[in-house]
Amino acid sequence: MPIFSRPALVEHLVRTRIAGDVATPRDNNLSHYRKLANGDRHYWLGLELGDRWTDEQDVLAVMAERCGVIDDPAHRAGQDTIDPELTVDGLDRMAARLRKAAAGKERVLFATGHPGALIDVHSRVAAALRAQGCDIVRIPGGLVADEGYVVQFADVAVFERGASLWHTHSPEPMNAILDALGEDGRPDLVIADHGWAGRAGQRGIDSVGYADCNDPALFIGEAEGTMQVTIPLDDHVLDPRFYEPMTAYTLAAAGLA
């Protein structure tokens, strides 16, 4: 795949609605910000936020700054946005961390709560790091969490239940992996999303995560320093292949193409 320039990638992100005017409606975003502020752990994505974020307007301010949602609290319904420039900024920060991982031949774990959208994104990055000598974590078999199983496809840990891969925000699958690996098998870096990324960061591991505009916790985690990088994007667009130019750009920026 040709490597897009930054302006071309920004245009692609907007055209495919990975960023720009995204599908997630404003009222859904604000509802999630409110639930996070009210202490609903489902929306903390594995992070421990304590009582530091009890005002939904503070959450909105972080999301406007780090994700690019509309910063007007009076805007309650209709369209919301992700700033594509912030998406590419996040990809550039991720590329810098990937470059460090490759140089140090680090041990890296990949996981996703969005297997229908992001598994190929993670898998391609895993293959590029393996080619540079990194140790891509192979999770232990038989792991159980949330009444299902934690399994691995194409180097990416996912949650399986009832013979299907599930969309999950839960941190428990990541807990199961890290507990089974123990200190000797602990990864140097986790690249993930949702509760997989948040819980890894909370447990003191360098964590890079993709996050949608209705998932504020990982952006707060980066603001507080618990997350290394949080990349704003729509995490389930119409066609998973729309993410391919984004992944190619990131690998090229990291010197891994």
Tab-separated table of C-alpha atoms in Angstrom:
chain	number	residue	atom	x	y	z
A	1	MET	CA	0.000	0.000	0.000
A	2	PRO	CA	1.321	3.499	-0.826
A	3	ILE	CA	2.212	5.591	2.208
A	4	PHE	CA	-0.082	8.586	2.513
A	5	SER	CA	1.297	12.016	3.309
A	6	ARG	CA	-0.137	13.651	6.411
A	7	PRO	CA	-2.573	15.858	4.407
A	8	ALA	CA	-3.692	12.874	2.319
A	9	LEU	CA	-4.227	10.778	5.434
A	10	VAL	CA	-6.270	13.561	7.061
A	11	GLU	CA	-8.448	13.688	3.942
A	12	HIS	CA	-8.854	9.897	4.013
A	13	LEU	CA	-9.818	9.904	7.705
A	14	VAL	CA	-12.519	12.508	7.078
A	15	ARG	CA	-13.823	10.832	3.905
A	16	THR	CA	-14.167	7.432	5.597
A	17	ARG	CA	-15.498	8.977	8.836
A	18	ILE	CA	-12.719	7.554	10.958
A	19	ALA	CA	-12.451	11.187	12.053
A	20	GLY	CA	-14.206	14.433	11.167
A	21	ASP	CA	-18.009	14.126	11.302
A	22	VAL	CA	-18.211	10.680	12.892
A	23	ALA	CA	-21.215	8.396	13.328
A	24	THR	CA	-21.307	8.574	17.144
A	25	PRO	CA	-24.067	11.070	18.066
A	26	ARG	CA	-23.550	13.916	20.512
A	27	ASP	CA	-26.153	12.732	23.021
A	28	ASN	CA	-24.402	9.356	23.272
A	29	ASN	CA	-21.068	11.078	23.921
A	30	LEU	CA	-22.493	13.289	26.656
A	31	SER	CA	-24.280	10.339	28.255
A	32	HIS	CA	-20.983	8.437	28.522
A	33	TYR	CA	-19.169	11.493	29.941
A	34	ARG	CA	-21.898	11.833	32.572
A	35	LYS	CA	-21.764	8.141	33.508
A	36	LEU	CA	-17.983	8.281	33.888
A	37	ALA	CA	-18.312	11.344	36.131
A	38	ASN	CA	-21.012	9.576	38.166
A	39	GLY	CA	-18.603	6.733	38.922
A	40	ASP	CA	-19.951	4.017	36.628
A	41	ARG	CA	-16.959	1.652	36.388
A	42	HIS	CA	-18.080	0.316	33.002
A	43	TYR	CA	-17.012	3.671	31.539
A	44	TRP	CA	-13.663	3.814	33.368
A	45	LEU	CA	-12.238	1.149	30.999
A	46	GLY	CA	-10.034	-0.472	33.598
A	47	LEU	CA	-8.604	2.764	34.977
A	48	GLU	CA	-8.984	3.895	38.593
A	49	LEU	CA	-10.199	7.486	38.425
A	50	GLY	CA	-11.150	7.919	42.072
A	51	ASP	CA	-13.049	11.135	42.708
A	52	ARG	CA	-10.914	13.246	40.374
A	53	TRP	CA	-13.476	13.416	37.528
A	54	THR	CA	-16.878	13.983	39.109
A	55	ASP	CA	-17.855	16.935	36.878
A	56	GLU	CA	-18.971	15.963	33.376
A	57	GLN	CA	-17.964	19.417	32.131
A	58	ASP	CA	-14.356	18.625	33.081
A	59	VAL	CA	-14.626	15.408	31.077
A	60	LEU	CA	-16.024	17.345	28.111
A	61	ALA	CA	-13.119	19.795	28.321
A	62	VAL	CA	-10.578	16.950	28.122
A	63	MET	CA	-12.439	15.427	25.182
A	64	ALA	CA	-12.548	18.724	23.323
A	65	GLU	CA	-8.804	19.193	23.848
A	66	ARG	CA	-7.599	15.637	23.161
A	67	CYS	CA	-10.257	14.210	20.825
A	68	GLY	CA	-11.743	17.234	19.119
A	69	VAL	CA	-15.393	16.931	20.100
A	70	ILE	CA	-17.452	20.124	20.041
A	71	ASP	CA	-16.560	22.056	23.198
A	72	ASP	CA	-19.909	23.860	23.623
A	73	PRO	CA	-21.779	22.288	26.598
A	74	ALA	CA	-25.036	23.638	25.166
A	75	HIS	CA	-24.634	21.383	22.120
A	76	ARG	CA	-26.687	18.428	23.372
A	77	ALA	CA	-27.815	16.519	20.263
A	78	GLY	CA	-26.971	15.885	16.636
A	79	GLN	CA	-23.496	15.569	15.156
A	80	ASP	CA	-20.218	15.373	17.021
A	81	THR	CA	-16.667	15.381	15.723
A	82	ILE	CA	-13.164	13.957	16.055
A	83	ASP	CA	-10.358	16.246	14.933
A	84	PRO	CA	-8.387	14.332	12.257
A	85	GLU	CA	-5.266	16.364	13.039
A	86	LEU	CA	-5.417	15.025	16.603
A	87	THR	CA	-5.815	11.513	15.202
A	88	VAL	CA	-2.628	11.875	13.181
A	89	ASP	CA	-0.856	13.484	16.143
A	90	GLY	CA	-1.758	10.373	18.145
A	91	LEU	CA	-0.493	8.098	15.383
A	92	ASP	CA	2.803	10.007	15.389
A	93	ARG	CA	3.142	9.548	19.170
A	94	MET	CA	2.354	5.881	18.733
A	95	ALA	CA	5.002	5.616	16.004
A	96	ALA	CA	7.617	7.032	18.363
A	97	ARG	CA	6.737	4.393	20.959
A	98	LEU	CA	6.850	1.648	18.315
A	99	ARG	CA	10.292	2.842	17.246
A	100	LYS	CA	11.472	2.506	20.845
A	101	ALA	CA	9.957	-0.982	21.095
A	102	ALA	CA	11.689	-2.100	17.919
A	103	ALA	CA	15.051	-0.670	19.001
A	104	GLY	CA	14.842	-2.466	22.335
A	105	LYS	CA	13.333	-5.666	20.902
A	106	GLU	CA	10.646	-5.350	23.523
A	107	ARG	CA	8.003	-7.830	24.569
A	108	VAL	CA	4.649	-6.565	23.203
A	109	LEU	CA	1.063	-7.678	23.802
A	110	PHE	CA	-1.801	-6.861	21.427
A	111	ALA	CA	-5.505	-7.028	22.343
A	112	THR	CA	-8.811	-5.648	21.123
A	113	GLY	CA	-12.372	-5.257	22.326
A	114	HIS	CA	-13.357	-4.453	18.725
A	115	PRO	CA	-12.475	-7.662	16.842
A	116	GLY	CA	-14.831	-6.801	13.986
A	117	ALA	CA	-12.937	-3.605	13.242
A	118	LEU	CA	-9.446	-3.411	14.713
A	119	ILE	CA	-8.018	-6.935	14.765
A	120	ASP	CA	-6.239	-6.445	11.432
A	121	VAL	CA	-4.817	-3.078	12.546
A	122	HIS	CA	-3.249	-4.709	15.592
A	123	SER	CA	-2.130	-7.792	13.664
A	124	ARG	CA	-0.237	-5.776	11.046
A	125	VAL	CA	1.619	-3.819	13.704
A	126	ALA	CA	2.452	-7.053	15.525
A	127	ALA	CA	3.908	-8.549	12.334
A	128	ALA	CA	6.037	-5.442	11.740
A	129	LEU	CA	7.433	-5.514	15.278
A	130	ARG	CA	8.143	-9.248	15.090
A	131	ALA	CA	10.128	-8.624	11.905
A	132	GLN	CA	12.306	-6.241	13.943
A	133	GLY	CA	12.987	-8.880	16.582
A	134	CYS	CA	10.312	-8.001	19.132
A	135	ASP	CA	8.772	-10.784	21.204
A	136	ILE	CA	5.028	-10.757	20.498
A	137	VAL	CA	3.280	-12.215	23.533
A	138	ARG	CA	1.554	-15.554	23.062
A	139	ILE	CA	-1.096	-15.709	25.773
A	140	PRO	CA	-1.590	-18.860	27.879
A	141	GLY	CA	-4.414	-21.186	26.889
A	142	GLY	CA	-7.578	-21.760	28.892
A	143	LEU	CA	-8.006	-18.213	30.212
A	144	VAL	CA	-11.504	-17.399	31.472
A	145	ALA	CA	-13.103	-13.985	32.130
A	146	ASP	CA	-16.641	-12.568	32.169
A	147	GLU	CA	-18.194	-16.019	31.576
A	148	GLY	CA	-16.218	-16.442	28.372
A	149	TYR	CA	-12.726	-17.198	27.135
A	150	VAL	CA	-9.701	-15.066	26.348
A	151	VAL	CA	-8.203	-16.380	23.111
A	152	GLN	CA	-5.767	-15.166	20.465
A	153	PHE	CA	-6.031	-14.795	16.706
A	154	ALA	CA	-3.325	-13.394	14.430
A	155	ASP	CA	-1.292	-12.342	17.499
A	156	VAL	CA	-4.231	-10.380	18.982
A	157	ALA	CA	-5.998	-11.306	22.232
A	158	VAL	CA	-9.798	-11.183	22.012
A	159	PHE	CA	-12.837	-12.216	24.059
A	160	GLU	CA	-14.823	-15.245	22.895
A	161	ARG	CA	-18.175	-16.516	24.094
A	162	GLY	CA	-20.651	-18.848	22.435
A	163	ALA	CA	-18.336	-19.504	19.473
A	164	SER	CA	-18.287	-15.770	18.626
A	165	LEU	CA	-15.802	-12.959	19.187
A	166	TRP	CA	-17.363	-10.251	21.341
A	167	HIS	CA	-17.173	-6.495	21.505
A	168	THR	CA	-16.211	-5.764	25.107
A	169	HIS	CA	-15.194	-2.790	27.224
A	170	SER	CA	-14.324	-4.983	30.215
A	171	PRO	CA	-10.855	-4.934	31.808
A	172	GLU	CA	-11.241	-8.489	33.098
A	173	PRO	CA	-9.789	-10.239	30.023
A	174	MET	CA	-6.611	-8.169	30.407
A	175	ASN	CA	-6.505	-8.998	34.106
A	176	ALA	CA	-6.705	-12.696	33.204
A	177	ILE	CA	-3.799	-12.401	30.775
A	178	LEU	CA	-1.511	-10.407	33.063
A	179	ASP	CA	-2.256	-12.612	36.064
A	180	ALA	CA	-1.455	-15.732	34.029
A	181	LEU	CA	1.749	-14.271	32.585
A	182	GLY	CA	3.069	-13.244	35.987
A	183	GLU	CA	5.982	-10.900	36.533
A	184	ASP	CA	8.396	-13.000	34.472
A	185	GLY	CA	6.140	-12.850	31.415
A	186	ARG	CA	5.019	-9.240	31.851
A	187	PRO	CA	4.997	-7.286	28.557
A	188	ASP	CA	6.993	-4.094	28.118
A	189	LEU	CA	4.240	-2.589	25.980
A	190	VAL	CA	0.525	-3.192	25.384
A	191	ILE	CA	-1.205	-1.965	22.226
A	192	ALA	CA	-4.955	-2.301	22.576
A	193	ASP	CA	-8.236	-0.448	23.119
A	194	HIS	CA	-11.098	-0.232	25.627
A	195	GLY	CA	-10.611	-1.929	28.997
A	196	TRP	CA	-7.722	-4.006	27.653
A	197	ALA	CA	-5.636	-0.845	27.218
A	198	GLY	CA	-6.874	0.942	30.325
A	199	ARG	CA	-6.212	-1.945	32.684
A	200	ALA	CA	-2.714	-2.513	31.291
A	201	GLY	CA	-1.896	1.143	31.916
A	202	GLN	CA	-3.420	0.975	35.387
A	203	ARG	CA	-1.182	-1.986	36.178
A	204	GLY	CA	1.899	0.038	35.318
A	205	ILE	CA	2.597	-1.206	31.796
A	206	ASP	CA	3.268	1.195	28.929
A	207	SER	CA	-0.072	1.203	27.117
A	208	VAL	CA	-1.105	2.637	23.752
A	209	GLY	CA	-4.834	2.655	22.989
A	210	TYR	CA	-7.280	3.577	20.267
A	211	ALA	CA	-10.438	5.281	21.565
A	212	ASP	CA	-13.697	6.645	20.191
A	213	CYS	CA	-15.232	9.972	21.146
A	214	ASN	CA	-17.739	8.230	23.456
A	215	ASP	CA	-14.939	6.488	25.421
A	216	PRO	CA	-13.413	9.318	27.469
A	217	ALA	CA	-11.513	7.233	30.027
A	218	LEU	CA	-8.435	6.517	27.908
A	219	PHE	CA	-8.070	10.221	27.057
A	220	ILE	CA	-8.232	11.043	30.760
A	221	GLY	CA	-5.676	8.287	31.330
A	222	GLU	CA	-3.266	9.949	28.923
A	223	ALA	CA	-3.915	13.356	30.492
A	224	GLU	CA	-3.012	11.881	33.891
A	225	GLY	CA	-0.019	9.944	32.570
A	226	THR	CA	-1.440	6.433	33.096
A	227	MET	CA	-1.766	5.848	29.353
A	228	GLN	CA	1.265	6.440	27.139
A	229	VAL	CA	-0.785	7.332	24.042
A	230	THR	CA	-4.499	7.526	23.233
A	231	ILE	CA	-5.435	7.848	19.560
A	232	PRO	CA	-8.865	9.365	18.788
A	233	LEU	CA	-10.864	7.658	16.039
A	234	ASP	CA	-14.172	6.017	15.273
A	235	ASP	CA	-13.358	2.475	16.355
A	236	HIS	CA	-15.887	0.686	14.145
A	237	VAL	CA	-16.399	2.226	10.718
A	238	LEU	CA	-18.254	0.707	7.767
A	239	ASP	CA	-15.314	-1.232	6.306
A	240	PRO	CA	-12.292	-2.402	8.351
A	241	ARG	CA	-10.115	-1.864	5.281
A	242	PHE	CA	-10.575	1.881	5.746
A	243	TYR	CA	-7.997	1.637	8.556
A	244	GLU	CA	-5.274	0.253	6.263
A	245	PRO	CA	-3.803	3.645	5.158
A	246	MET	CA	-3.715	4.734	8.799
A	247	THR	CA	-1.782	1.615	9.787
A	248	ALA	CA	0.613	1.965	6.849
A	249	TYR	CA	1.263	5.611	7.792
A	250	THR	CA	2.012	4.652	11.407
A	251	LEU	CA	4.420	1.864	10.458
A	252	ALA	CA	6.228	4.151	8.024
A	253	ALA	CA	6.508	6.893	10.650
A	254	ALA	CA	7.966	4.311	13.037
A	255	GLY	CA	10.509	3.123	10.447
A	256	LEU	CA	8.810	-0.277	10.283
A	257	ALA	CA	7.295	-0.195	6.798
